[in-house]
PDB file of N, CA, C and O in Angstrom:
ATOM      1  N   UNK A   1       8.985  45.460  16.353  1.00 47.00           N
ATOM      2  CA  UNK A   1       7.596  45.867  16.449  1.00 47.00           C
ATOM      3  C   UNK A   1       7.391  46.662  17.729  1.00 47.00           C
ATOM      4  O   UNK A   1       7.966  46.365  18.753  1.00 47.00           O
ATOM      5  N   UNK A   2       6.542  47.653  17.679  1.00 50.00           N
ATOM      6  CA  UNK A   2       6.281  48.463  18.857  1.00 50.00           C
ATOM      7  C   UNK A   2       5.330  47.748  19.809  1.00 50.00           C
ATOM      8  O   UNK A   2       4.748  46.727  19.495  1.00 50.00           O
ATOM      9  N   UNK A   3       5.162  48.308  20.995  1.00 52.00           N
ATOM     10  CA  UNK A   3       4.388  47.660  22.053  1.00 52.00           C
ATOM     11  C   UNK A   3       2.874  47.780  21.883  1.00 52.00           C
ATOM     12  O   UNK A   3       2.132  47.114  22.561  1.00 52.00           O
ATOM     13  N   UNK A   4       2.411  48.654  21.006  1.00 63.00           N
ATOM     14  CA  UNK A   4       0.966  48.800  20.836  1.00 63.00           C
ATOM     15  C   UNK A   4       0.387  47.607  20.074  1.00 63.00           C
ATOM     16  O   UNK A   4       1.064  46.953  19.302  1.00 63.00           O
ATOM     17  N   UNK A   5      -0.876  47.319  20.328  1.00 77.00           N
ATOM     18  CA  UNK A   5      -1.543  46.203  19.661  1.00 77.00           C
ATOM     19  C   UNK A   5      -1.887  46.586  18.233  1.00 77.00           C
ATOM     20  O   UNK A   5      -2.467  47.637  17.981  1.00 77.00           O
ATOM     21  N   UNK A   6      -1.539  45.715  17.319  1.00 89.00           N
ATOM     22  CA  UNK A   6      -1.835  45.961  15.915  1.00 89.00           C
ATOM     23  C   UNK A   6      -2.807  44.898  15.437  1.00 89.00           C
ATOM     24  O   UNK A   6      -2.620  43.713  15.699  1.00 89.00           O
ATOM     25  N   UNK A   7      -3.850  45.331  14.754  1.00 94.00           N
ATOM     26  CA  UNK A   7      -4.877  44.422  14.246  1.00 94.00           C
ATOM     27  C   UNK A   7      -4.908  44.550  12.734  1.00 94.00           C
ATOM     28  O   UNK A   7      -4.911  45.648  12.188  1.00 94.00           O
ATOM     29  N   UNK A   8      -4.924  43.410  12.058  1.00 94.00           N
ATOM     30  CA  UNK A   8      -4.979  43.367  10.599  1.00 94.00           C
ATOM     31  C   UNK A   8      -6.324  42.770  10.200  1.00 94.00           C
ATOM     32  O   UNK A   8      -6.709  41.705  10.683  1.00 94.00           O
ATOM     33  N   UNK A   9      -7.034  43.466   9.329  1.00 95.00           N
ATOM     34  CA  UNK A   9      -8.336  43.011   8.849  1.00 95.00           C
ATOM     35  C   UNK A   9      -8.169  42.288   7.520  1.00 95.00           C
ATOM     36  O   UNK A   9      -7.354  42.683   6.689  1.00 95.00           O
ATOM     37  N   UNK A  10      -8.955  41.236   7.318  1.00 94.00           N
ATOM     38  CA  UNK A  10      -8.914  40.466   6.081  1.00 94.00           C
ATOM     39  C   UNK A  10     -10.020  40.935   5.140  1.00 94.00           C
ATOM     40  O   UNK A  10     -11.154  41.145   5.561  1.00 94.00           O
ATOM     41  N   UNK A  11      -9.676  41.069   3.856  1.00 95.00           N
ATOM     42  CA  UNK A  11     -10.609  41.485   2.810  1.00 95.00           C
ATOM     43  C   UNK A  11     -10.549  40.481   1.671  1.00 95.00           C
ATOM     44  O   UNK A  11      -9.506  39.885   1.410  1.00 95.00           O
ATOM     45  N   UNK A  12     -11.658  40.307   0.970  1.00 95.00           N
ATOM     46  CA  UNK A  12     -11.724  39.410  -0.185  1.00 95.00           C
ATOM     47  C   UNK A  12     -10.988  40.050  -1.357  1.00 95.00           C
ATOM     48  O   UNK A  12     -11.220  41.218  -1.682  1.00 95.00           O
ATOM     49  N   UNK A  13     -10.112  39.284  -1.979  1.00 94.00           N
ATOM     50  CA  UNK A  13      -9.341  39.792  -3.114  1.00 94.00           C
ATOM     51  C   UNK A  13     -10.227  39.958  -4.348  1.00 94.00           C
ATOM     52  O   UNK A  13      -9.994  40.820  -5.180  1.00 94.00           O
ATOM     53  N   UNK A  14     -11.284  39.152  -4.441  1.00 95.00           N
ATOM     54  CA  UNK A  14     -12.148  39.173  -5.621  1.00 95.00           C
ATOM     55  C   UNK A  14     -13.099  40.375  -5.610  1.00 95.00           C
ATOM     56  O   UNK A  14     -13.170  41.121  -6.580  1.00 95.00           O
ATOM     57  N   UNK A  15     -13.833  40.575  -4.515  1.00 95.00           N
ATOM     58  CA  UNK A  15     -14.841  41.640  -4.487  1.00 95.00           C
ATOM     59  C   UNK A  15     -14.430  42.849  -3.648  1.00 95.00           C
ATOM     60  O   UNK A  15     -15.169  43.827  -3.587  1.00 95.00           O
ATOM     61  N   UNK A  16     -13.256  42.789  -2.979  1.00 94.00           N
ATOM     62  CA  UNK A  16     -12.701  43.904  -2.194  1.00 94.00           C
ATOM     63  C   UNK A  16     -13.547  44.279  -0.979  1.00 94.00           C
ATOM     64  O   UNK A  16     -13.437  45.372  -0.463  1.00 94.00           O
ATOM     65  N   UNK A  17     -14.393  43.368  -0.499  1.00 95.00           N
ATOM     66  CA  UNK A  17     -15.232  43.631   0.667  1.00 95.00           C
ATOM     67  C   UNK A  17     -14.620  42.974   1.906  1.00 95.00           C
ATOM     68  O   UNK A  17     -13.841  42.035   1.806  1.00 95.00           O
ATOM     69  N   UNK A  18     -14.998  43.453   3.067  1.00 93.00           N
ATOM     70  CA  UNK A  18     -14.480  42.936   4.329  1.00 93.00           C
ATOM     71  C   UNK A  18     -14.951  41.503   4.566  1.00 93.00           C
ATOM     72  O   UNK A  18     -16.109  41.166   4.304  1.00 93.00           O
ATOM     73  N   UNK A  19     -14.043  40.668   5.087  1.00 91.00           N
ATOM     74  CA  UNK A  19     -14.396  39.292   5.450  1.00 91.00           C
ATOM     75  C   UNK A  19     -14.933  39.235   6.877  1.00 91.00           C
ATOM     76  O   UNK A  19     -15.336  38.181   7.345  1.00 91.00           O
ATOM     77  N   UNK A  20     -14.887  40.360   7.595  1.00 90.00           N
ATOM     78  CA  UNK A  20     -15.311  40.463   8.992  1.00 90.00           C
ATOM     79  C   UNK A  20     -14.483  39.541   9.876  1.00 90.00           C
ATOM     80  O   UNK A  20     -14.984  38.971  10.847  1.00 90.00           O
ATOM     81  N   UNK A  21     -13.188  39.399   9.525  1.00 91.00           N
ATOM     82  CA  UNK A  21     -12.233  38.610  10.294  1.00 91.00           C
ATOM     83  C   UNK A  21     -11.014  39.490  10.522  1.00 91.00           C
ATOM     84  O   UNK A  21     -10.532  40.133   9.594  1.00 91.00           O
ATOM     85  N   UNK A  22     -10.516  39.519  11.758  1.00 93.00           N
ATOM     86  CA  UNK A  22      -9.326  40.300  12.091  1.00 93.00           C
ATOM     87  C   UNK A  22      -8.305  39.404  12.765  1.00 93.00           C
ATOM     88  O   UNK A  22      -8.655  38.382  13.364  1.00 93.00           O
ATOM     89  N   UNK A  23      -7.039  39.813  12.694  1.00 93.00           N
ATOM     90  CA  UNK A  23      -5.947  39.078  13.323  1.00 93.00           C
ATOM     91  C   UNK A  23      -5.129  40.049  14.159  1.00 93.00           C
ATOM     92  O   UNK A  23      -4.721  41.101  13.664  1.00 93.00           O
ATOM     93  N   UNK A  24      -4.886  39.713  15.424  1.00 93.00           N
ATOM     94  CA  UNK A  24      -4.073  40.541  16.293  1.00 93.00           C
ATOM     95  C   UNK A  24      -2.632  40.042  16.223  1.00 93.00           C
ATOM     96  O   UNK A  24      -2.359  38.870  16.486  1.00 93.00           O
ATOM     97  N   UNK A  25      -1.713  40.918  15.865  1.00 93.00           N
ATOM     98  CA  UNK A  25      -0.306  40.567  15.676  1.00 93.00           C
ATOM     99  C   UNK A  25       0.327  40.239  17.026  1.00 93.00           C
ATOM    100  O   UNK A  25       0.159  40.977  17.997  1.00 93.00           O
ATOM    101  N   UNK A  26       1.087  39.121  17.081  1.00 91.00           N
ATOM    102  CA  UNK A  26       1.740  38.684  18.311  1.00 91.00           C
ATOM    103  C   UNK A  26       3.168  39.190  18.419  1.00 91.00           C
ATOM    104  O   UNK A  26       3.693  39.317  19.503  1.00 91.00           O
ATOM    105  N   UNK A  27       3.829  39.418  17.282  1.00 89.00           N
ATOM    106  CA  UNK A  27       5.228  39.828  17.292  1.00 89.00           C
ATOM    107  C   UNK A  27       6.169  38.684  16.958  1.00 89.00           C
ATOM    108  O   UNK A  27       7.346  38.894  16.699  1.00 89.00           O
ATOM    109  N   UNK A  28       5.681  37.452  16.947  1.00 92.00           N
ATOM    110  CA  UNK A  28       6.478  36.275  16.598  1.00 92.00           C
ATOM    111  C   UNK A  28       6.264  35.986  15.116  1.00 92.00           C
ATOM    112  O   UNK A  28       5.199  35.535  14.712  1.00 92.00           O
ATOM    113  N   UNK A  29       7.297  36.227  14.298  1.00 93.00           N
ATOM    114  CA  UNK A  29       7.169  36.092  12.850  1.00 93.00           C
ATOM    115  C   UNK A  29       6.993  34.643  12.397  1.00 93.00           C
ATOM    116  O   UNK A  29       6.579  34.390  11.278  1.00 93.00           O
ATOM    117  N   UNK A  30       7.269  33.660  13.254  1.00 95.00           N
ATOM    118  CA  UNK A  30       7.113  32.249  12.893  1.00 95.00           C
ATOM    119  C   UNK A  30       5.813  31.653  13.404  1.00 95.00           C
ATOM    120  O   UNK A  30       5.578  30.456  13.265  1.00 95.00           O
ATOM    121  N   UNK A  31       4.952  32.465  13.994  1.00 93.00           N
ATOM    122  CA  UNK A  31       3.692  31.991  14.561  1.00 93.00           C
ATOM    123  C   UNK A  31       2.695  31.703  13.438  1.00 93.00           C
ATOM    124  O   UNK A  31       2.473  32.540  12.567  1.00 93.00           O
ATOM    125  N   UNK A  32       2.067  30.512  13.427  1.00 93.00           N
ATOM    126  CA  UNK A  32       1.077  30.203  12.378  1.00 93.00           C
ATOM    127  C   UNK A  32      -0.191  31.035  12.543  1.00 93.00           C
ATOM    128  O   UNK A  32      -0.645  31.295  13.653  1.00 93.00           O
ATOM    129  N   UNK A  33      -0.764  31.442  11.412  1.00 91.00           N
ATOM    130  CA  UNK A  33      -1.959  32.278  11.414  1.00 91.00           C
ATOM    131  C   UNK A  33      -3.169  31.449  11.011  1.00 91.00           C
ATOM    132  O   UNK A  33      -3.206  30.876   9.931  1.00 91.00           O
ATOM    133  N   UNK A  34      -4.158  31.398  11.860  1.00 88.00           N
ATOM    134  CA  UNK A  34      -5.434  30.729  11.600  1.00 88.00           C
ATOM    135  C   UNK A  34      -5.263  29.399  10.863  1.00 88.00           C
ATOM    136  O   UNK A  34      -5.826  29.203   9.790  1.00 88.00           O
ATOM    137  N   UNK A  35      -4.489  28.461  11.420  1.00 89.00           N
ATOM    138  CA  UNK A  35      -4.306  27.183  10.722  1.00 89.00           C
ATOM    139  C   UNK A  35      -5.600  26.388  10.678  1.00 89.00           C
ATOM    140  O   UNK A  35      -6.359  26.361  11.649  1.00 89.00           O
ATOM    141  N   UNK A  36      -5.875  25.786   9.552  1.00 88.00           N
ATOM    142  CA  UNK A  36      -7.037  24.920   9.329  1.00 88.00           C
ATOM    143  C   UNK A  36      -8.361  25.637   9.560  1.00 88.00           C
ATOM    144  O   UNK A  36      -9.344  25.033   9.977  1.00 88.00           O
ATOM    145  N   UNK A  37      -8.410  26.935   9.275  1.00 89.00           N
ATOM    146  CA  UNK A  37      -9.647  27.698   9.403  1.00 89.00           C
ATOM    147  C   UNK A  37     -10.107  28.094   8.008  1.00 89.00           C
ATOM    148  O   UNK A  37      -9.337  28.648   7.228  1.00 89.00           O
ATOM    149  N   UNK A  38     -11.359  27.784   7.696  1.00 92.00           N
ATOM    150  CA  UNK A  38     -11.921  28.167   6.409  1.00 92.00           C
ATOM    151  C   UNK A  38     -12.741  29.436   6.593  1.00 92.00           C
ATOM    152  O   UNK A  38     -13.524  29.538   7.539  1.00 92.00           O
ATOM    153  N   UNK A  39     -12.550  30.402   5.687  1.00 92.00           N
ATOM    154  CA  UNK A  39     -13.292  31.656   5.734  1.00 92.00           C
ATOM    155  C   UNK A  39     -14.082  31.805   4.451  1.00 92.00           C
ATOM    156  O   UNK A  39     -13.566  31.531   3.372  1.00 92.00           O
ATOM    157  N   UNK A  40     -15.324  32.235   4.570  1.00 93.00           N
ATOM    158  CA  UNK A  40     -16.178  32.422   3.406  1.00 93.00           C
ATOM    159  C   UNK A  40     -16.553  33.889   3.305  1.00 93.00           C
ATOM    160  O   UNK A  40     -16.981  34.494   4.284  1.00 93.00           O
ATOM    161  N   UNK A  41     -16.412  34.453   2.116  1.00 94.00           N
ATOM    162  CA  UNK A  41     -16.795  35.836   1.876  1.00 94.00           C
ATOM    163  C   UNK A  41     -18.317  35.931   1.926  1.00 94.00           C
ATOM    164  O   UNK A  41     -19.014  35.147   1.293  1.00 94.00           O
ATOM    165  N   UNK A  42     -18.826  36.897   2.685  1.00 91.00           N
ATOM    166  CA  UNK A  42     -20.272  37.067   2.845  1.00 91.00           C
ATOM    167  C   UNK A  42     -20.922  37.642   1.587  1.00 91.00           C
ATOM    168  O   UNK A  42     -22.136  37.575   1.441  1.00 91.00           O
ATOM    169  N   UNK A  43     -20.111  38.198   0.694  1.00 93.00           N
ATOM    170  CA  UNK A  43     -20.652  38.893  -0.475  1.00 93.00           C
ATOM    171  C   UNK A  43     -20.624  38.033  -1.738  1.00 93.00           C
ATOM    172  O   UNK A  43     -21.630  37.897  -2.409  1.00 93.00           O
ATOM    173  N   UNK A  44     -19.448  37.435  -2.048  1.00 94.00           N
ATOM    174  CA  UNK A  44     -19.348  36.686  -3.305  1.00 94.00           C
ATOM    175  C   UNK A  44     -19.341  35.166  -3.111  1.00 94.00           C
ATOM    176  O   UNK A  44     -19.411  34.426  -4.082  1.00 94.00           O
ATOM    177  N   UNK A  45     -19.218  34.679  -1.875  1.00 93.00           N
ATOM    178  CA  UNK A  45     -19.281  33.249  -1.612  1.00 93.00           C
ATOM    179  C   UNK A  45     -17.964  32.513  -1.761  1.00 93.00           C
ATOM    180  O   UNK A  45     -17.912  31.301  -1.595  1.00 93.00           O
ATOM    181  N   UNK A  46     -16.882  33.214  -2.040  1.00 94.00           N
ATOM    182  CA  UNK A  46     -15.567  32.600  -2.200  1.00 94.00           C
ATOM    183  C   UNK A  46     -15.085  32.054  -0.851  1.00 94.00           C
ATOM    184  O   UNK A  46     -15.251  32.688   0.182  1.00 94.00           O
ATOM    185  N   UNK A  47     -14.470  30.853  -0.851  1.00 94.00           N
ATOM    186  CA  UNK A  47     -13.988  30.204   0.367  1.00 94.00           C
ATOM    187  C   UNK A  47     -12.467  30.154   0.329  1.00 94.00           C
ATOM    188  O   UNK A  47     -11.873  29.782  -0.685  1.00 94.00           O
ATOM    189  N   UNK A  48     -11.829  30.536   1.457  1.00 91.00           N
ATOM    190  CA  UNK A  48     -10.370  30.567   1.540  1.00 91.00           C
ATOM    191  C   UNK A  48      -9.890  29.844   2.789  1.00 91.00           C
ATOM    192  O   UNK A  48     -10.584  29.837   3.806  1.00 91.00           O
ATOM    193  N   UNK A  49      -8.685  29.258   2.712  1.00 90.00           N
ATOM    194  CA  UNK A  49      -8.029  28.600   3.835  1.00 90.00           C
ATOM    195  C   UNK A  49      -6.564  29.026   3.848  1.00 90.00           C
ATOM    196  O   UNK A  49      -5.912  29.010   2.808  1.00 90.00           O
ATOM    197  N   UNK A  50      -6.057  29.403   5.018  1.00 87.00           N
ATOM    198  CA  UNK A  50      -4.640  29.747   5.164  1.00 87.00           C
ATOM    199  C   UNK A  50      -3.906  28.483   5.605  1.00 87.00           C
ATOM    200  O   UNK A  50      -4.066  28.027   6.733  1.00 87.00           O
ATOM    201  N   UNK A  51      -3.091  27.918   4.719  1.00 89.00           N
ATOM    202  CA  UNK A  51      -2.344  26.708   5.035  1.00 89.00           C
ATOM    203  C   UNK A  51      -0.858  27.051   5.114  1.00 89.00           C
ATOM    204  O   UNK A  51      -0.320  27.695   4.217  1.00 89.00           O
ATOM    205  N   UNK A  52      -0.215  26.633   6.202  1.00 89.00           N
ATOM    206  CA  UNK A  52       1.214  26.873   6.417  1.00 89.00           C
ATOM    207  C   UNK A  52       1.577  28.339   6.233  1.00 89.00           C
ATOM    208  O   UNK A  52       2.582  28.672   5.626  1.00 89.00           O
ATOM    209  N   UNK A  53       0.762  29.226   6.743  1.00 91.00           N
ATOM    210  CA  UNK A  53       0.952  30.663   6.594  1.00 91.00           C
ATOM    211  C   UNK A  53       1.452  31.211   7.919  1.00 91.00           C
ATOM    212  O   UNK A  53       0.835  30.984   8.963  1.00 91.00           O
ATOM    213  N   UNK A  54       2.578  31.916   7.899  1.00 94.00           N
ATOM    214  CA  UNK A  54       3.202  32.449   9.108  1.00 94.00           C
ATOM    215  C   UNK A  54       2.949  33.952   9.231  1.00 94.00           C
ATOM    216  O   UNK A  54       2.676  34.635   8.242  1.00 94.00           O
ATOM    217  N   UNK A  55       3.065  34.468  10.437  1.00 93.00           N
ATOM    218  CA  UNK A  55       2.820  35.882  10.690  1.00 93.00           C
ATOM    219  C   UNK A  55       3.792  36.782   9.926  1.00 93.00           C
ATOM    220  O   UNK A  55       3.430  37.856   9.479  1.00 93.00           O
ATOM    221  N   UNK A  56       5.020  36.345   9.741  1.00 93.00           N
ATOM    222  CA  UNK A  56       5.991  37.127   8.987  1.00 93.00           C
ATOM    223  C   UNK A  56       5.571  37.343   7.545  1.00 93.00           C
ATOM    224  O   UNK A  56       5.750  38.431   6.985  1.00 93.00           O
ATOM    225  N   UNK A  57       4.987  36.319   6.918  1.00 92.00           N
ATOM    226  CA  UNK A  57       4.493  36.442   5.548  1.00 92.00           C
ATOM    227  C   UNK A  57       3.337  37.426   5.477  1.00 92.00           C
ATOM    228  O   UNK A  57       3.224  38.200   4.521  1.00 92.00           O
ATOM    229  N   UNK A  58       2.465  37.408   6.476  1.00 92.00           N
ATOM    230  CA  UNK A  58       1.341  38.338   6.530  1.00 92.00           C
ATOM    231  C   UNK A  58       1.835  39.775   6.652  1.00 92.00           C
ATOM    232  O   UNK A  58       1.395  40.657   5.920  1.00 92.00           O
ATOM    233  N   UNK A  59       2.788  40.013   7.545  1.00 92.00           N
ATOM    234  CA  UNK A  59       3.300  41.365   7.761  1.00 92.00           C
ATOM    235  C   UNK A  59       4.038  41.908   6.546  1.00 92.00           C
ATOM    236  O   UNK A  59       4.041  43.111   6.301  1.00 92.00           O
ATOM    237  N   UNK A  60       4.652  41.029   5.761  1.00 93.00           N
ATOM    238  CA  UNK A  60       5.359  41.462   4.547  1.00 93.00           C
ATOM    239  C   UNK A  60       4.393  41.915   3.454  1.00 93.00           C
ATOM    240  O   UNK A  60       4.738  42.739   2.626  1.00 93.00           O
ATOM    241  N   UNK A  61       3.180  41.371   3.451  1.00 92.00           N
ATOM    242  CA  UNK A  61       2.218  41.646   2.375  1.00 92.00           C
ATOM    243  C   UNK A  61       1.083  42.590   2.762  1.00 92.00           C
ATOM    244  O   UNK A  61       0.254  42.919   1.919  1.00 92.00           O
ATOM    245  N   UNK A  62       1.016  43.022   4.011  1.00 93.00           N
ATOM    246  CA  UNK A  62      -0.107  43.840   4.478  1.00 93.00           C
ATOM    247  C   UNK A  62       0.023  45.278   3.965  1.00 93.00           C
ATOM    248  O   UNK A  62       1.118  45.799   3.817  1.00 93.00           O
ATOM    249  N   UNK A  63      -1.131  45.877   3.635  1.00 90.00           N
ATOM    250  CA  UNK A  63      -1.186  47.261   3.159  1.00 90.00           C
ATOM    251  C   UNK A  63      -2.157  48.039   4.034  1.00 90.00           C
ATOM    252  O   UNK A  63      -3.360  47.768   4.020  1.00 90.00           O
ATOM    253  N   UNK A  64      -1.677  48.998   4.807  1.00 91.00           N
ATOM    254  CA  UNK A  64      -2.498  49.871   5.655  1.00 91.00           C
ATOM    255  C   UNK A  64      -3.442  49.060   6.544  1.00 91.00           C
ATOM    256  O   UNK A  64      -4.646  49.310   6.600  1.00 91.00           O
ATOM    257  N   UNK A  65      -2.913  48.068   7.237  1.00 91.00           N
ATOM    258  CA  UNK A  65      -3.666  47.199   8.143  1.00 91.00           C
ATOM    259  C   UNK A  65      -4.781  46.428   7.441  1.00 91.00           C
ATOM    260  O   UNK A  65      -5.745  46.006   8.074  1.00 91.00           O
ATOM    261  N   UNK A  66      -4.682  46.252   6.128  1.00 94.00           N
ATOM    262  CA  UNK A  66      -5.630  45.447   5.360  1.00 94.00           C
ATOM    263  C   UNK A  66      -4.848  44.360   4.624  1.00 94.00           C
ATOM    264  O   UNK A  66      -3.785  44.619   4.074  1.00 94.00           O
ATOM    265  N   UNK A  67      -5.397  43.157   4.610  1.00 93.00           N
ATOM    266  CA  UNK A  67      -4.785  42.064   3.869  1.00 93.00           C
ATOM    267  C   UNK A  67      -5.851  41.472   2.951  1.00 93.00           C
ATOM    268  O   UNK A  67      -6.913  41.045   3.417  1.00 93.00           O
ATOM    269  N   UNK A  68      -5.557  41.459   1.653  1.00 94.00           N
ATOM    270  CA  UNK A  68      -6.483  40.900   0.668  1.00 94.00           C
ATOM    271  C   UNK A  68      -6.128  39.451   0.421  1.00 94.00           C
ATOM    272  O   UNK A  68      -5.037  39.127  -0.031  1.00 94.00           O
ATOM    273  N   UNK A  69      -7.066  38.558   0.764  1.00 90.00           N
ATOM    274  CA  UNK A  69      -6.837  37.127   0.637  1.00 90.00           C
ATOM    275  C   UNK A  69      -7.699  36.563  -0.480  1.00 90.00           C
ATOM    276  O   UNK A  69      -8.775  36.987  -0.737  1.00 90.00           O
TER     277      UNK A  69
END
């Protein structure tokens, strides 16, 4: 990974709208991401929780700095 700060924004998979939550990449692929945090979509009301989710899994699935959860 390069030295510049990379930020990944979370989007709702159901309605494709922004969750208004961002994650700054640390560079450690084994680092847990937002453990035990519940996020609610402001548009459709869907609630999501990232359980046992590592930064490496996020980086493998991200598309153009957007992650649909």
